[in-house]
XYZ file of C-alpha atoms in Angstrom:
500
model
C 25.290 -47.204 29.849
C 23.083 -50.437 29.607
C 20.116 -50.339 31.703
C 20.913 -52.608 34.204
C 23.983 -50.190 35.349
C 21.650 -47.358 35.358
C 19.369 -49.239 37.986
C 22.071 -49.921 39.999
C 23.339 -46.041 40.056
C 20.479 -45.181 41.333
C 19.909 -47.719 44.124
C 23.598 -46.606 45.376
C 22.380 -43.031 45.448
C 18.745 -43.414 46.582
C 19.588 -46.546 49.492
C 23.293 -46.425 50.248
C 23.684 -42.466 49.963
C 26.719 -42.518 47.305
C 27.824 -39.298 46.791
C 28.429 -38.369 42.977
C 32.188 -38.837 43.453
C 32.062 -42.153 45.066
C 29.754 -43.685 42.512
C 32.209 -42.703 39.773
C 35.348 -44.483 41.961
C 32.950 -47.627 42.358
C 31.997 -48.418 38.668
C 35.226 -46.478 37.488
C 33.476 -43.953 34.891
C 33.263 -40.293 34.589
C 31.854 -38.459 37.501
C 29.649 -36.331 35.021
C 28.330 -39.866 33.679
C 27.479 -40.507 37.356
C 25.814 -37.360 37.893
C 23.480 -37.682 34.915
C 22.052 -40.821 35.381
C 22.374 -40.378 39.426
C 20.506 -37.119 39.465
C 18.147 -37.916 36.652
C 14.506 -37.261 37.046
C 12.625 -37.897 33.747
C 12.796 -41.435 32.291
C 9.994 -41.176 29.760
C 11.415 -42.959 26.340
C 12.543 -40.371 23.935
C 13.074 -40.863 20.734
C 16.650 -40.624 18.739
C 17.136 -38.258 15.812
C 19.436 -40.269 13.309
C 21.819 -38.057 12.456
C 23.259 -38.799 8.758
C 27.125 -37.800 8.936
C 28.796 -37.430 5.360
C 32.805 -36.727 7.061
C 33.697 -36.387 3.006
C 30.745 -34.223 1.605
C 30.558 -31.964 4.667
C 33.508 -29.536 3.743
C 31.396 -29.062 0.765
C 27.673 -28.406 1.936
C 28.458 -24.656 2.050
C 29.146 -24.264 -1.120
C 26.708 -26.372 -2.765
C 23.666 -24.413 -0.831
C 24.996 -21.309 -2.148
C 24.483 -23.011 -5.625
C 20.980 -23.995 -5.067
C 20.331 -20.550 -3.207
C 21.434 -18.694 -6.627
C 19.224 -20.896 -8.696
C 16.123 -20.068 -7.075
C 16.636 -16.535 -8.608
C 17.050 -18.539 -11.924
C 14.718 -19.410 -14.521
C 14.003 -22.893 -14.043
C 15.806 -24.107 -16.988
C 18.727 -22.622 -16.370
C 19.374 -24.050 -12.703
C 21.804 -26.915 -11.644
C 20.744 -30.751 -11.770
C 21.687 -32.651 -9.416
C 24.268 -34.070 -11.410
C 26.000 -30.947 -13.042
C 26.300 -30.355 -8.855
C 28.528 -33.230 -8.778
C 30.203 -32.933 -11.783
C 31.305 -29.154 -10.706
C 32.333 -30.628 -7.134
C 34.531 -33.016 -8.655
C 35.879 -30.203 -11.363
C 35.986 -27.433 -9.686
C 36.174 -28.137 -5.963
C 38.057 -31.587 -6.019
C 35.461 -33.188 -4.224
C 36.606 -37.065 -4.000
C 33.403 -38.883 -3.136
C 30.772 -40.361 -4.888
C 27.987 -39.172 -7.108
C 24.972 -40.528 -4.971
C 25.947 -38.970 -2.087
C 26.046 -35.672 -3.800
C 22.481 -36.401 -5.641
C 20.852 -37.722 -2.750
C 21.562 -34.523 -0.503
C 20.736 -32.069 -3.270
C 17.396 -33.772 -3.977
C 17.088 -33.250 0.090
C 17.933 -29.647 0.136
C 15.943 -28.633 -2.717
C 12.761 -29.841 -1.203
C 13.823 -27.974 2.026
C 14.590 -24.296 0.219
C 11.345 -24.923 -1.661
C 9.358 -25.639 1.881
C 11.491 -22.680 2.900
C 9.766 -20.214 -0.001
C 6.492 -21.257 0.521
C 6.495 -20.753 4.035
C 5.968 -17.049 3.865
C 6.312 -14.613 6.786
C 4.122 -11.656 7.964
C 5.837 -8.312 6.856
C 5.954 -6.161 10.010
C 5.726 -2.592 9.037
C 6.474 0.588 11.417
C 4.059 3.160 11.136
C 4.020 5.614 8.469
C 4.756 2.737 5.474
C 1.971 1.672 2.903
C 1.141 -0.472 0.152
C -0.347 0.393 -3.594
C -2.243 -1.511 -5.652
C -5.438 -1.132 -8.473
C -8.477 -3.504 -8.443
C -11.310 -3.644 -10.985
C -14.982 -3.451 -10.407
C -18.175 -2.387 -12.160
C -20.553 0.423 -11.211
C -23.727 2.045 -12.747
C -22.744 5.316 -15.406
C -25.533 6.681 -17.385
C -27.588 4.001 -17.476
C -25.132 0.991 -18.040
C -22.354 -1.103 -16.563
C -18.586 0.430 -16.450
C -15.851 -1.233 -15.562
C -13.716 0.753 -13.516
C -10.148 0.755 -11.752
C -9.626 2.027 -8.138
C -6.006 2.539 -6.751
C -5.745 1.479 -2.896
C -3.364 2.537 -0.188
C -3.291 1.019 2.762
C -1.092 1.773 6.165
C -0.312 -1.858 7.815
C 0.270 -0.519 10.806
C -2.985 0.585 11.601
C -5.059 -0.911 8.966
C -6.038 2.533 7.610
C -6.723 2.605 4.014
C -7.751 5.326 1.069
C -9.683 4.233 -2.341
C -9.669 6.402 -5.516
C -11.726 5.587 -8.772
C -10.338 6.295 -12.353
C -11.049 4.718 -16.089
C -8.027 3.513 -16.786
C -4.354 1.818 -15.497
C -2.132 4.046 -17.325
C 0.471 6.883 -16.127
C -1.624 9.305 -15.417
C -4.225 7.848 -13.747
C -1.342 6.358 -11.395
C 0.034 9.632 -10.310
C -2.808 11.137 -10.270
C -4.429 8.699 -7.897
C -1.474 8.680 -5.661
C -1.697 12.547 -5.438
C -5.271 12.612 -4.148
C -4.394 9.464 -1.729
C -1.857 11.468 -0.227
C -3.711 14.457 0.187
C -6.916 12.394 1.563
C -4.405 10.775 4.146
C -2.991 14.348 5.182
C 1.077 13.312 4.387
C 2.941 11.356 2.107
C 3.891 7.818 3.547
C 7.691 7.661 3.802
C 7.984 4.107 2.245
C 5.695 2.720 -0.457
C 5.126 -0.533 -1.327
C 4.581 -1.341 -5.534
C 4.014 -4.117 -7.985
C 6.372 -3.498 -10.659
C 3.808 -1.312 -12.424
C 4.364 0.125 -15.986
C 3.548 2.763 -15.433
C 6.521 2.890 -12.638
C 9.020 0.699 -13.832
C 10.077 0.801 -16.999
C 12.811 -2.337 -17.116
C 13.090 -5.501 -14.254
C 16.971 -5.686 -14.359
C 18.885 -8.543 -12.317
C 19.532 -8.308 -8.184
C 16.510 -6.439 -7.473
C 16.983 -3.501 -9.536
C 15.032 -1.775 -11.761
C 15.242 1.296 -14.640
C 12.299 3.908 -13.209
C 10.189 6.032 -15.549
C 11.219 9.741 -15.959
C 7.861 10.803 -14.678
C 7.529 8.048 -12.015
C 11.015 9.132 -11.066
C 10.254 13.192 -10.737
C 7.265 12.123 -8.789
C 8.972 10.054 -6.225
C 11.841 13.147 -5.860
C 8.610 15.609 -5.592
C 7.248 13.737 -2.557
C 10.552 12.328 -1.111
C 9.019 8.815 -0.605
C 11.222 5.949 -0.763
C 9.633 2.885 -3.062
C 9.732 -0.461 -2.801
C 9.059 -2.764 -5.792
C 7.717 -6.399 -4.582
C 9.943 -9.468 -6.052
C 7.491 -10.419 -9.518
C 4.601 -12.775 -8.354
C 5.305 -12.421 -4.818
C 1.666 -10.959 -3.745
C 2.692 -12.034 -0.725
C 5.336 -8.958 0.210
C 2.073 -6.183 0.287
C -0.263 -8.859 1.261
C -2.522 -6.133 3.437
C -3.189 -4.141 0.398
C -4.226 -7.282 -1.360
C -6.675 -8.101 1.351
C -7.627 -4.619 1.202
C -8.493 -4.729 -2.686
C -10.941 -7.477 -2.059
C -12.313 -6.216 1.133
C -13.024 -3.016 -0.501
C -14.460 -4.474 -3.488
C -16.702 -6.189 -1.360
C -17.921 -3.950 0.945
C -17.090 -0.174 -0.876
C -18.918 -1.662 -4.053
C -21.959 -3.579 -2.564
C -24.778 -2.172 -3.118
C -23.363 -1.202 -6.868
C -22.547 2.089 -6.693
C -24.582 4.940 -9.404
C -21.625 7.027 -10.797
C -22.446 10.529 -11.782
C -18.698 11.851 -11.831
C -15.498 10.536 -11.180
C -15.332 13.583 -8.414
C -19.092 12.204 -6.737
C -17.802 8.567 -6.871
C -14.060 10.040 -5.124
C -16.089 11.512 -2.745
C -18.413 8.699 -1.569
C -15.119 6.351 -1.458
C -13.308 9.149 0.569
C -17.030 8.207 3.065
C -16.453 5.062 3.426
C -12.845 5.501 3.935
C -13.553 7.976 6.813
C -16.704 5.160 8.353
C -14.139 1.926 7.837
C -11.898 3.984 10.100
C -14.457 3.346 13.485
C -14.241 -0.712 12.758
C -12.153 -2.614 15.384
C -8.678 -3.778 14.407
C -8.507 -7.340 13.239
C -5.549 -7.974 15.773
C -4.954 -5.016 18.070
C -8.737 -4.899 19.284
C -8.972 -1.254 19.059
C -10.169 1.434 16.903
C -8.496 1.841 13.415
C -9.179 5.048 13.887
C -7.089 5.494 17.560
C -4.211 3.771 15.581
C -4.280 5.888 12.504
C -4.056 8.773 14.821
C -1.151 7.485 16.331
C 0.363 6.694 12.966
C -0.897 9.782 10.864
C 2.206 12.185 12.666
C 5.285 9.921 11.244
C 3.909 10.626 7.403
C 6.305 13.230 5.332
C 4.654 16.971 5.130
C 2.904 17.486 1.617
C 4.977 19.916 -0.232
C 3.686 23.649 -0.460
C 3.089 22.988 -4.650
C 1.126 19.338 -5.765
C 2.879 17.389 -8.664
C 0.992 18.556 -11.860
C 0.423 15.151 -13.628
C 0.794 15.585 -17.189
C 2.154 13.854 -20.035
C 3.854 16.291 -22.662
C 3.612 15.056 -26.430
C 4.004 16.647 -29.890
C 1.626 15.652 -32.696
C 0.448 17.240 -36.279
C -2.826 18.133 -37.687
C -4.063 16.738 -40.715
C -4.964 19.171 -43.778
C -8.272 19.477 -41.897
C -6.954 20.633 -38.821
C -8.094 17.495 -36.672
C -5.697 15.639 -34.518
C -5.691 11.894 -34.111
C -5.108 9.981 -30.724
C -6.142 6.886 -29.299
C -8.129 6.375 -32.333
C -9.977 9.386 -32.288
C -10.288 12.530 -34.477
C -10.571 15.731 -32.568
C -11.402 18.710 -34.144
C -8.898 21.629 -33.128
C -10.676 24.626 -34.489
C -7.629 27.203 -34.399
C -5.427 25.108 -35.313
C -4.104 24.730 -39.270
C -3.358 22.424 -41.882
C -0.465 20.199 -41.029
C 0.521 22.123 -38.053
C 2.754 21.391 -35.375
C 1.442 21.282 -31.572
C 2.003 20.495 -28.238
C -0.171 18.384 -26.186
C -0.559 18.457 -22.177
C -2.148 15.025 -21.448
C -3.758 14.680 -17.886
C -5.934 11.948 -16.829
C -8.695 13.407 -18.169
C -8.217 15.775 -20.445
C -5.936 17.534 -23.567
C -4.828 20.838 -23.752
C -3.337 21.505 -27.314
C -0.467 24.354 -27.668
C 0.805 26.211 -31.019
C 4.361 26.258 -31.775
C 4.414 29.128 -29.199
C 3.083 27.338 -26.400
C -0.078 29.352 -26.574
C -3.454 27.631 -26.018
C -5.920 26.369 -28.491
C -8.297 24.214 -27.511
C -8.444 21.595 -24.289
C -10.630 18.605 -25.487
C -11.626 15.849 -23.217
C -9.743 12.504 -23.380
C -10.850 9.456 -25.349
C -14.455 8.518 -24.645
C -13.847 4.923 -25.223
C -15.005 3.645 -21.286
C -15.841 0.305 -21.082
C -19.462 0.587 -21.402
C -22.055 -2.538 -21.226
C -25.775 -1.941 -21.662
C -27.789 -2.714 -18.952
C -30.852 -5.185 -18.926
C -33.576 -2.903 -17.687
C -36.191 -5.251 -18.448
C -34.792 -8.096 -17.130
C -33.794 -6.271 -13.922
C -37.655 -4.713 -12.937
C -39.201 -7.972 -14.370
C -37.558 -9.408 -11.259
C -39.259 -7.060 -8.639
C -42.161 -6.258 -10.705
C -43.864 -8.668 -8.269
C -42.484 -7.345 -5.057
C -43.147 -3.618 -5.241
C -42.464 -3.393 -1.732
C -38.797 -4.097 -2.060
C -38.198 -1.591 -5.566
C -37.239 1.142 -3.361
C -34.155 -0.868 -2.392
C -32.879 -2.996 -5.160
C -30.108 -2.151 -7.907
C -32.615 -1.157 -11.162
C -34.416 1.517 -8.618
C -30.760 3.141 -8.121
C -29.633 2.827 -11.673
C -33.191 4.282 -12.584
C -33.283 8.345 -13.852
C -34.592 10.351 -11.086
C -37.683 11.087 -12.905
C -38.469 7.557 -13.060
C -37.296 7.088 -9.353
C -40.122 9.577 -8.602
C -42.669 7.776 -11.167
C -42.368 4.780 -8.934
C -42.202 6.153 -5.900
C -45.952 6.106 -4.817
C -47.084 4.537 -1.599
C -50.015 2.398 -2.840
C -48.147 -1.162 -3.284
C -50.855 -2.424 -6.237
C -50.267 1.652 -7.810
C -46.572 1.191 -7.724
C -46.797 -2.847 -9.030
C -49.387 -1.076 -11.925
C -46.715 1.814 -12.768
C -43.830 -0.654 -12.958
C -45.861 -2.570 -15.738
C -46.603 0.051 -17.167
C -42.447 0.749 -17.637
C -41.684 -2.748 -18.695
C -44.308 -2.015 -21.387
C -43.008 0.473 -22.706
C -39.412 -1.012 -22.946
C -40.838 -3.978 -24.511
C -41.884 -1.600 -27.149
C -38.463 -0.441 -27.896
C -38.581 3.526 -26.100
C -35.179 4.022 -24.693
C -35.018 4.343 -20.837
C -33.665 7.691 -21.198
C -36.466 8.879 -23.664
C -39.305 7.099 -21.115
C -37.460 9.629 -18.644
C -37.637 12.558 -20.523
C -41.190 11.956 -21.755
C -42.540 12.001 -18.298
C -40.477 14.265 -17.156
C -42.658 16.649 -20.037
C -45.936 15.903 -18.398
C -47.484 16.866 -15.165
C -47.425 14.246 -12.288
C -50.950 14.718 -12.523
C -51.452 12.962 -16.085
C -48.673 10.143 -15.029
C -51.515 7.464 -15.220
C -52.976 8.723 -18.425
C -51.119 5.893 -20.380
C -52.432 7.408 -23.812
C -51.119 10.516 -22.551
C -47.644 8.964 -22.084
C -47.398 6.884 -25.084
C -48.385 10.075 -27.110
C -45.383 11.968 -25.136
C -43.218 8.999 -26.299
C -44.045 8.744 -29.925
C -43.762 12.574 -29.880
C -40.019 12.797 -28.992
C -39.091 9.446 -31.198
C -41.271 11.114 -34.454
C -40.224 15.115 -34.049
C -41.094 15.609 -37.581
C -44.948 13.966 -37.028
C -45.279 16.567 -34.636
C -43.787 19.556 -36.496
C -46.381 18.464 -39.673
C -49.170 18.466 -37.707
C -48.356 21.892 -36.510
C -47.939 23.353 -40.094
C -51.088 21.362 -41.592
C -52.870 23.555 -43.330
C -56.605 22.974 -44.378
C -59.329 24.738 -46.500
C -62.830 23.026 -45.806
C -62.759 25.035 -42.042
C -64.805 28.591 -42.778
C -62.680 31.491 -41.474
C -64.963 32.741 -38.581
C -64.966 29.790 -37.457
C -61.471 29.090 -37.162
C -60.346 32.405 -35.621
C -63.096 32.030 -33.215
C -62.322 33.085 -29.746
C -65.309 32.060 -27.165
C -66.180 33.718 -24.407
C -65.995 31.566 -21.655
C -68.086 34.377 -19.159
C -71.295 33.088 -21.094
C -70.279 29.126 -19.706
C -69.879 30.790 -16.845
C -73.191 32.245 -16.450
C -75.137 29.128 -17.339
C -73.737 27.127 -15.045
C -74.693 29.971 -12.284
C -78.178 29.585 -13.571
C -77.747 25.735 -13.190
C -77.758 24.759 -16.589
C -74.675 22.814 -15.803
């Protein structure tokens, strides 16, 4: 209705009292027309959504979303344009329109689905489901930088999560890692979460499915988990383990970490697992710990017998007897000339098995970490004026623990002199670990005796100097005097008699 009969609907209602009936009899329209305006309290201006009606393409919109849907599974080059969807409309579905109209809601839609991908959602996961994935960081191992991967698993639910460190990304490692999370955790999680992993998936086929490895596959049956492989490059589907990665990398590595063995460093993670659990939950405001307890009963039982991760391979000797893997040669020293063996591969070592499946030898596994020397002089030439703060800073750690106890004097100028004294020494080309063993051979007592040192050090880097000198035999020293044994009562009596 025009504005003007709206005014006057209400002044009949409002001043003469019109009931809704007898306003519709007076201006002849519908009675629920005179109810709306009559009864009508909000006359703020409101704005109109323009509805675009296409009465010939509508029949059609179904099927044409369904196209587009389909294509977003697609590579990109094989997905409709806008104008093979009009061309299959008018081919296919006898669509009888025109071609812009067609385009011109395509282009539309495809904007929308892409808003509509982008626009991710927050998984909600019921207790008792995690998420898997490996990060890489760097710690200190014997005296230089290693790059190391750690496999996380974290519970959504309550925000729980376990870290284990291992060299490598491969098979093993995976299942191995997985083991120990489940036993740190106390269950097995009944639904895991995955990136399509090699070492778990061996082929990404079409409609979500996907060809398992053979040992990924016995593990899975072994534990009776149910996995769940994200959609490739969609982060997004185990997004709390991804936060988790960082977060951990952050906080689990900082300070940087002194490795000894892979079991220390499992252990200290397995601490810090155990003190992340008392932080407040980023959203329930409670313990993580008072919801992992909650959560921790709806994990599967570990079965009675772990998983024994191992990879089983055949391989021959050469006509030494060495075998040859991951471009190493191992010495195998019962083994034969060309024979035939078995190998046992775990994560970190070989066992090697004669044709009989009896043992010969177990020998470590490749050696080839990813090692990168670090920059002792460039790291103590940084505190080497602030002997106050050496106690706490990265090089202390990373130091041996005989040097850690060289420096660890309570006079500030004494500790400032004795870290000099170690950059000189490096500047003159002694190993760190030789530095450590050298005074680690003297008495604490004789630490400040430079000479002392530096003759300690050229000792252990010149052995054969110091065997010579030990066989040097000379003929200008008389006989009695040489085997001369004094008796040291006779000092002792002088000095009695204060001839000292």
């Amino acid at each position: 209705l025009a504005m003007a009969q709206v005014d006057y609907i209400s002044f009949l209602r409002d001043e003469e009292g019109l009931s809704v009936n007898s306003l519709a009899k007076r201006l002849g329209i519908n009675w629920r027309t005179a109810k709306k305006y009559a009864d009508r309290e909000d006359w703020s201006p409101e704005i109109k959504r323009r509805s675009k009606r296409s009465p010939i393409l509508e029949p059609y919109m179904d099927v044409i979303d369904a196209w587009l849907t389909e294509d977003l599974s697609r590579k990109r080059k094989m997905r409709h344009t806008n104008i093979r969807i009009f061309q299959r409309l008018r081919d296919e579905c006898a669509y009888t329109g025109g071609a812009r109209t067609v385009t011109s809601y395509v282009s539309r839609r495809k904007k929308e689905l892409a808003q509509a991908q982008q626009a991710y959602t927050e998984l909600v996961h019921p207790g008792g489901e995690a998420q898997i994935d490996f990060g890489t960081t760097d710690i200190i191992y014997e005296g230089a930088w290693l790059q190391i991967k750690y496999l996380v698993m974290s519970f959504p639910y309550s925000n729980a999560a376990y870290l284990v460190v291992f060299p490598r990304e491969d098979l093993t490692c995976f299942l191995e890692g997985l083991k120990q999370l489940f036993a740190q955790a106390g269950g097995v999680p009944r639904k895991l979460w995955f990136d399509n992993l090699s070492a778990a998936v061996a082929t990404i086929k079409g409609h979500g499915e996907r060809d398992l490895t053979d040992m990924f596959r016995r593990f899975k049956l072994h534990y009776r988990f149910e996995a769940v492989f994200c959609n490739p490059g969609a982060g997004h589907e185990k997004g709390n383990v991804e936060n988790k990665v960082g977060t951990s990398r952050r906080n689990w590595f900082v300070p940087v970490p002194v490795m000894t063995s892979w079991e220390q460093m499992n252990q200290l993670m397995k601490q810090k697992a155990e003190k992340a659990m008392e932080y407040e939950h980023y959203k329930h405001k409670q313990s993580v710990r008072s919801l992992w307890e909650e959560e921790q009963p709806k994990l599967l039982q570990l079965p009675r017998d772990p998983f024994e991760v191992v990879h089983l391979e055949t391989a021959r000797l050469d006509k030494y007897g060495n075998l040859h893997r991951d471009k190493e040669r191992l010495s195998v020293p019962e083994g034969g000339a060309g024979q035939l063996v078995s190998l046992k591969v775990y994560w970190d070592q070989m066992e090697v098995l004669d044709e009989a499946n009896e043992h010969l030898v177990t020998l470590p596994r490749s050696s080839s970490l990813n090692l990168q020397e670090f920059d002792w002089i460039q790291e103590l030439r940084q505190v080497k004026h602030k002997p106050r703060a050496i106690p706490y800073t990265l090089a202390y750690t990373a130091l041996p623990e005989t040097l850690r106890e060289y420096l660890d004097v309570a006079d500030l100028p004494h500790r400032k002199q004795r870290i000099g004294s170690l950059l000189q020494w490096l500047h003159d080309g002694y190993p760190i670990d030789q530095i450590s063993g050298a005074v680690a051979h003297i008495s604490s007592d004789h630490w400040d005796e430079a000479g002392v040192i530096y003759q300690e050090l050229y000792r252990t880097m010149h052995p054969e100097i110091a065997t010579q000198l030990e066989s040097l035999e000379e003929s200008y020293t008389p006989s009695s005097v040489r085997d001369y044994e004094p008796e040291l009562e006779v000092y002792d009596n002088l000095i009695g008699k204060g001839w000292a």
